[in-house]
Short mmCIF file of C-alpha atoms in Angstrom, two decimals:
data_model
loop_
_atom_site.label_atom_id
_atom_site.label_comp_id
_atom_site.label_asym_id
_atom_site.label_seq_id
_atom_site.Cartn_x
_atom_site.Cartn_y
_atom_site.Cartn_z
CA MET A 1 210.23 -51.72 -64.61
CA LEU A 2 209.18 -55.32 -63.96
CA ARG A 3 205.50 -54.37 -64.34
CA TYR A 4 206.08 -52.67 -67.70
CA GLY A 5 208.12 -55.58 -69.01
CA LEU A 6 211.41 -53.67 -69.20
CA ILE A 7 213.12 -56.24 -66.98
CA GLY A 8 212.55 -59.83 -65.92
CA LYS A 9 213.59 -61.38 -62.63
CA THR A 10 215.76 -64.53 -62.78
CA TYR A 11 216.03 -67.16 -60.04
CA PHE A 12 218.50 -69.87 -60.95
CA THR A 13 220.43 -71.47 -63.79
CA GLU A 14 221.50 -75.04 -64.57
CA ASN A 15 224.73 -75.86 -66.44
CA ALA A 16 224.96 -72.22 -67.55
CA ASP A 17 228.11 -70.45 -68.61
CA VAL A 18 227.62 -67.80 -65.88
CA ASP A 19 227.07 -68.07 -62.13
CA PHE A 20 224.26 -66.03 -60.67
CA ASP A 21 225.19 -65.73 -57.00
CA ARG A 22 222.56 -63.13 -56.26
CA GLU A 23 219.18 -61.97 -57.47
CA ALA A 24 219.56 -60.94 -61.10
CA TYR A 25 217.47 -59.11 -63.68
CA LEU A 26 217.27 -59.35 -67.46
CA PRO A 27 216.51 -56.11 -69.29
CA VAL A 28 214.94 -56.13 -72.70
CA ASN A 29 216.89 -55.09 -75.79
CA PRO A 30 217.23 -51.26 -75.60
CA GLU A 31 216.95 -50.98 -79.40
CA MET A 32 213.44 -52.48 -79.17
CA ILE A 33 212.39 -49.85 -76.62
CA TRP A 34 213.78 -47.12 -78.89
CA GLU A 35 211.81 -48.44 -81.87
CA GLU A 36 208.62 -48.85 -79.85
CA ASN A 37 208.74 -45.17 -78.89
CA GLN A 38 209.59 -43.64 -82.27
CA ASP A 39 206.39 -41.57 -82.35
CA LYS A 40 207.06 -40.06 -78.90
CA ILE A 41 210.72 -39.53 -79.73
CA MET A 42 209.90 -37.50 -82.83
CA VAL A 43 207.78 -35.14 -80.71
CA TYR A 44 210.61 -34.26 -78.35
CA TRP A 45 213.60 -34.32 -80.69
CA LYS A 46 212.88 -33.11 -84.16
CA GLN A 47 216.27 -31.94 -85.35
CA PRO A 48 218.40 -34.53 -87.21
CA ASP A 49 221.44 -33.83 -85.01
CA GLU A 50 219.38 -34.40 -81.86
CA MET A 51 218.11 -37.71 -83.16
CA ALA A 52 221.56 -38.78 -84.33
CA PHE A 53 223.06 -38.00 -80.91
CA ARG A 54 220.44 -40.06 -79.08
CA LYS A 55 220.55 -42.90 -81.56
CA ALA A 56 224.30 -43.10 -81.01
CA ASN A 57 223.64 -43.39 -77.30
CA VAL A 58 221.17 -46.21 -77.95
CA ASN A 59 223.75 -47.98 -80.13
CA GLU A 60 226.34 -47.68 -77.35
CA LEU A 61 223.82 -48.98 -74.83
CA TYR A 62 223.07 -51.93 -77.15
CA GLY A 63 226.78 -52.74 -77.22
CA TYR A 64 226.82 -52.96 -73.42
CA TYR A 65 223.62 -55.04 -73.59
CA LEU A 66 225.25 -57.59 -75.89
CA LYS A 67 228.36 -57.73 -73.80
CA ASN A 68 226.52 -58.35 -70.53
CA PHE A 69 223.45 -60.27 -71.68
CA LYS A 70 224.84 -61.93 -74.83
CA LYS A 71 223.08 -62.64 -78.11
CA TYR A 72 219.88 -64.10 -76.64
CA GLY A 73 219.45 -61.38 -74.02
CA LEU A 74 219.48 -64.05 -71.30
CA GLY A 75 222.95 -63.57 -69.87
CA ILE A 76 223.82 -67.16 -70.95
CA GLU A 77 224.44 -68.99 -74.19
CA LYS A 78 224.20 -72.52 -72.77
CA GLY A 79 222.37 -74.21 -69.94
CA SER A 80 218.98 -73.04 -68.73
CA ILE A 81 217.56 -70.13 -66.79
CA SER A 82 214.34 -69.65 -64.89
CA GLY A 83 212.55 -66.44 -63.93
CA LEU A 84 209.46 -64.37 -63.47
CA PHE A 85 208.41 -62.36 -66.50
CA ASN A 86 205.31 -60.48 -67.47
CA VAL A 87 203.55 -60.59 -70.82
CA TYR A 88 205.42 -57.62 -72.24
CA TRP A 89 208.82 -59.03 -71.38
CA MET A 90 207.76 -62.44 -72.66
CA TRP A 91 206.95 -61.13 -76.14
CA ARG A 92 209.85 -58.67 -76.26
CA GLY A 93 212.24 -61.39 -75.14
CA GLY A 94 210.89 -63.81 -77.71
CA VAL A 95 211.03 -61.23 -80.50
CA ASN A 96 214.60 -60.41 -79.52
CA ILE A 97 215.62 -64.06 -79.87
CA PHE A 98 214.09 -64.72 -83.30
CA ASN A 99 214.61 -61.25 -84.72
CA TYR A 100 218.25 -60.70 -83.72
CA ASN A 101 219.34 -64.31 -84.34
CA TYR A 102 218.74 -66.12 -87.57
CA THR A 103 215.59 -68.18 -86.97
CA ASN A 104 213.93 -69.93 -89.87
CA LYS A 105 211.08 -71.62 -87.96
CA LEU A 106 209.01 -70.95 -84.86
CA ASP A 107 206.65 -73.24 -82.94
CA ILE A 108 204.40 -71.50 -80.43
CA MET A 109 201.58 -72.57 -78.14
CA ILE A 110 199.33 -69.77 -76.91
CA ASN A 111 195.75 -69.70 -75.73
CA ASN A 112 194.24 -66.25 -75.15
CA VAL A 113 194.69 -62.52 -75.77
CA GLU A 114 198.42 -62.31 -75.02
CA PRO A 115 199.63 -61.73 -78.60
CA LEU A 116 197.33 -58.74 -78.81
CA MET A 117 198.90 -57.11 -75.74
CA ALA A 118 202.45 -56.96 -77.08
CA PRO A 119 203.52 -53.59 -78.55
CA ASP A 120 204.93 -53.72 -82.11
CA SER A 121 205.16 -57.52 -82.12
CA LEU A 122 203.47 -57.64 -85.53
CA GLU A 123 206.15 -55.48 -87.15
CA TYR A 124 208.90 -57.79 -85.95
CA LEU A 125 206.95 -60.89 -86.91
CA GLU A 126 206.30 -59.58 -90.41
CA LYS A 127 209.98 -58.74 -90.79
CA ALA A 128 210.91 -62.32 -89.93
CA LEU A 129 208.25 -63.69 -92.28
CA LYS A 130 209.59 -61.56 -95.11
CA GLN A 131 212.98 -63.17 -94.48
CA GLY A 132 211.39 -66.61 -94.95
CA MET A 133 210.57 -67.71 -91.40
CA THR A 134 207.74 -70.25 -91.02
CA GLU A 135 205.51 -70.60 -88.00
CA ARG A 136 203.30 -73.27 -86.40
CA VAL A 137 200.77 -71.78 -84.01
CA LEU A 138 198.86 -74.03 -81.65
CA TYR A 139 195.82 -72.55 -79.89
CA ASP A 140 193.82 -74.04 -77.08
CA LEU A 141 190.39 -74.77 -78.61
CA ASN A 142 188.87 -73.61 -75.30
CA THR A 143 189.84 -70.03 -76.12
CA LYS A 144 187.39 -70.00 -79.02
CA ARG A 145 184.57 -70.23 -76.45
CA LYS A 146 185.72 -68.49 -73.30
CA ILE A 147 188.66 -66.61 -71.71
CA LEU A 148 190.33 -66.68 -68.32
CA LYS A 149 188.51 -64.67 -65.63
CA ASP A 150 191.50 -62.37 -65.04
CA GLU A 151 191.42 -61.37 -68.73
CA ASP A 152 188.04 -59.63 -68.47
CA ALA A 153 189.57 -56.37 -67.28
CA GLU A 154 192.24 -56.51 -70.02
CA ILE A 155 189.67 -56.85 -72.77
CA ARG A 156 187.43 -54.12 -71.34
CA GLU A 157 190.34 -51.70 -71.07
CA TYR A 158 192.17 -52.51 -74.29
CA GLY A 159 189.27 -53.81 -76.39
CA PRO A 160 189.62 -51.33 -79.26
CA VAL A 161 193.38 -51.85 -79.45
CA PHE A 162 192.92 -55.63 -79.37
CA GLU A 163 190.37 -55.42 -82.18
CA GLN A 164 192.72 -53.37 -84.32
CA ARG A 165 195.64 -55.73 -83.70
CA LEU A 166 193.45 -58.73 -84.33
CA HIS A 167 192.58 -57.40 -87.84
CA ARG A 168 196.29 -56.89 -88.49
CA TYR A 169 197.03 -60.43 -87.36
CA MET A 170 194.38 -61.78 -89.74
CA LYS A 171 195.83 -59.68 -92.58
CA LEU A 172 199.29 -61.08 -91.78
CA TYR A 173 197.91 -64.59 -91.87
CA GLU A 174 196.32 -63.92 -95.24
CA ASP A 175 199.52 -62.37 -96.68
CA TYR A 176 201.81 -65.19 -95.42
CA HIS A 177 199.30 -68.07 -95.53
CA ASP A 178 201.90 -70.47 -96.90
CA GLN A 179 204.28 -69.76 -94.01
CA ILE A 180 201.86 -69.74 -91.05
CA GLU A 181 200.01 -72.88 -90.02
CA VAL A 182 197.38 -72.58 -87.29
CA ARG A 183 195.75 -75.51 -85.48
CA PHE A 184 193.64 -75.94 -82.36
CA THR A 185 194.10 -78.50 -79.59
CA PRO A 186 191.02 -79.88 -77.88
CA VAL A 187 193.06 -80.25 -74.64
CA VAL A 188 192.55 -77.34 -72.25
CA TYR A 189 196.06 -76.16 -71.27
CA THR A 190 194.81 -72.99 -69.56
CA THR A 191 198.13 -71.75 -68.16
CA THR A 192 200.69 -73.42 -70.43
CA ARG A 193 202.65 -71.65 -73.17
CA GLN A 194 205.63 -72.93 -75.12
CA THR A 195 207.95 -71.64 -77.83
CA ILE A 196 210.62 -73.52 -79.80
CA TYR A 197 213.10 -71.69 -82.04
CA TYR A 198 214.82 -73.33 -85.01
CA ASN A 199 217.78 -72.43 -87.21
CA GLU A 200 219.41 -74.34 -90.07
CA THR A 201 220.68 -77.03 -87.66
CA GLY A 202 217.32 -77.63 -85.96
CA PRO A 203 215.77 -76.50 -82.65
CA TYR A 204 218.28 -74.43 -80.67
CA LEU A 205 216.20 -72.84 -77.87
CA ALA A 206 212.90 -73.58 -76.10
CA SER A 207 210.91 -71.65 -73.52
CA ASP A 208 208.31 -73.22 -71.29
CA TYR A 209 205.99 -70.68 -69.60
CA ARG A 210 203.38 -71.17 -66.93
CA ARG A 211 200.93 -68.28 -66.50
CA VAL A 212 200.50 -67.15 -62.86
CA LEU A 213 196.81 -66.49 -62.26
CA SER A 214 196.10 -63.33 -60.33
CA LEU A 215 193.22 -61.85 -58.34
CA ASP A 216 194.37 -58.32 -59.21
CA PRO A 217 192.80 -57.29 -62.57
CA GLY A 218 195.04 -54.22 -62.67
CA GLU A 219 198.22 -56.27 -63.03
CA PRO A 220 199.50 -57.50 -66.40
CA PRO A 221 199.82 -61.30 -66.76
CA TYR A 222 202.96 -62.81 -65.21
CA TYR A 223 204.67 -66.11 -65.99
CA MET A 224 207.04 -68.49 -64.35
CA CYS A 225 209.34 -69.59 -67.14
CA THR A 226 212.35 -71.77 -67.86
CA ILE A 227 214.32 -71.13 -71.03
CA TYR A 228 216.41 -74.06 -72.25
CA LEU A 229 219.54 -74.09 -74.39
CA GLN A 230 220.57 -77.74 -73.76
CA ASP A 231 219.90 -79.78 -76.91
CA GLU A 232 218.43 -82.75 -75.07
CA LEU A 233 215.96 -80.59 -73.12
CA VAL A 234 215.07 -78.44 -76.17
CA ASN A 235 214.26 -81.62 -78.07
CA HIS A 236 212.14 -82.79 -75.13
CA ILE A 237 210.03 -79.65 -75.36
CA LYS A 238 209.82 -80.08 -79.13
CA GLU A 239 208.57 -83.64 -78.75
CA ASN A 240 205.83 -82.45 -76.42
CA PHE A 241 204.79 -79.78 -78.90
CA ASP A 242 204.85 -82.25 -81.79
CA ALA A 243 202.64 -84.66 -79.86
CA ALA A 244 200.10 -81.87 -79.16
CA TRP A 245 200.31 -80.81 -82.80
CA ALA A 246 199.69 -84.37 -84.06
CA ASN A 247 196.45 -84.52 -82.04
CA SER A 248 195.25 -81.01 -82.91
CA ILE A 249 192.44 -79.85 -85.21
CA PRO A 250 193.06 -77.94 -88.47
CA LEU A 251 191.82 -74.37 -88.56
CA ASN A 252 189.23 -75.02 -91.28
CA GLU A 253 187.51 -77.86 -89.43
CA PRO A 254 184.41 -77.13 -87.26
#
């Protein structure tokens, strides 16, 4: 389940509203898994009453999910939490935060093929953009020229899927050009990823990921990550992002 991004493994919390006195796991939102598998579901359960019965079970499971893992899916609503997550959990967890909580702005630092690996992330992103969300995307300029060595196998295996999703990303950028700003940073961050989430009061959550490089090309990318809900620490991550943004290069420059 960890490998397929259905759960993430947590290690410790600071100033959180729950005590983790043992190894804990964070599952992804069960409604997202249901939606990702709609095509398969329709093959097995074609009758309306069958679908209604199972959707009711998903709704009940989602109720337990909210009760135990709260609105952000982190098990906490204050403090910070660290863990080990793979690329699928990272994107599902991020989508769960901005899609199931009102988020009007997103800052994100990424630097390779990760967005193209996430299932159905485009649908959720477009839904948020339709609701008025804006996004600042900061890419490592180095990724325009080369990729990490452990991504070679990913591109070879999923190349056609990546190409299809890339075209959809470009179409999304064209359709919501006024809401999506893309820039490149000349600094090579290599393993660093960050995301800051905003609502009407300002930044309310920040995640700071560090990619764990692997010698096994068969494994999906994994990340050591800390997710912050403390205002002071969230603003610290925001200041770092703003500094990188201020020194970045607009998309239309050579």
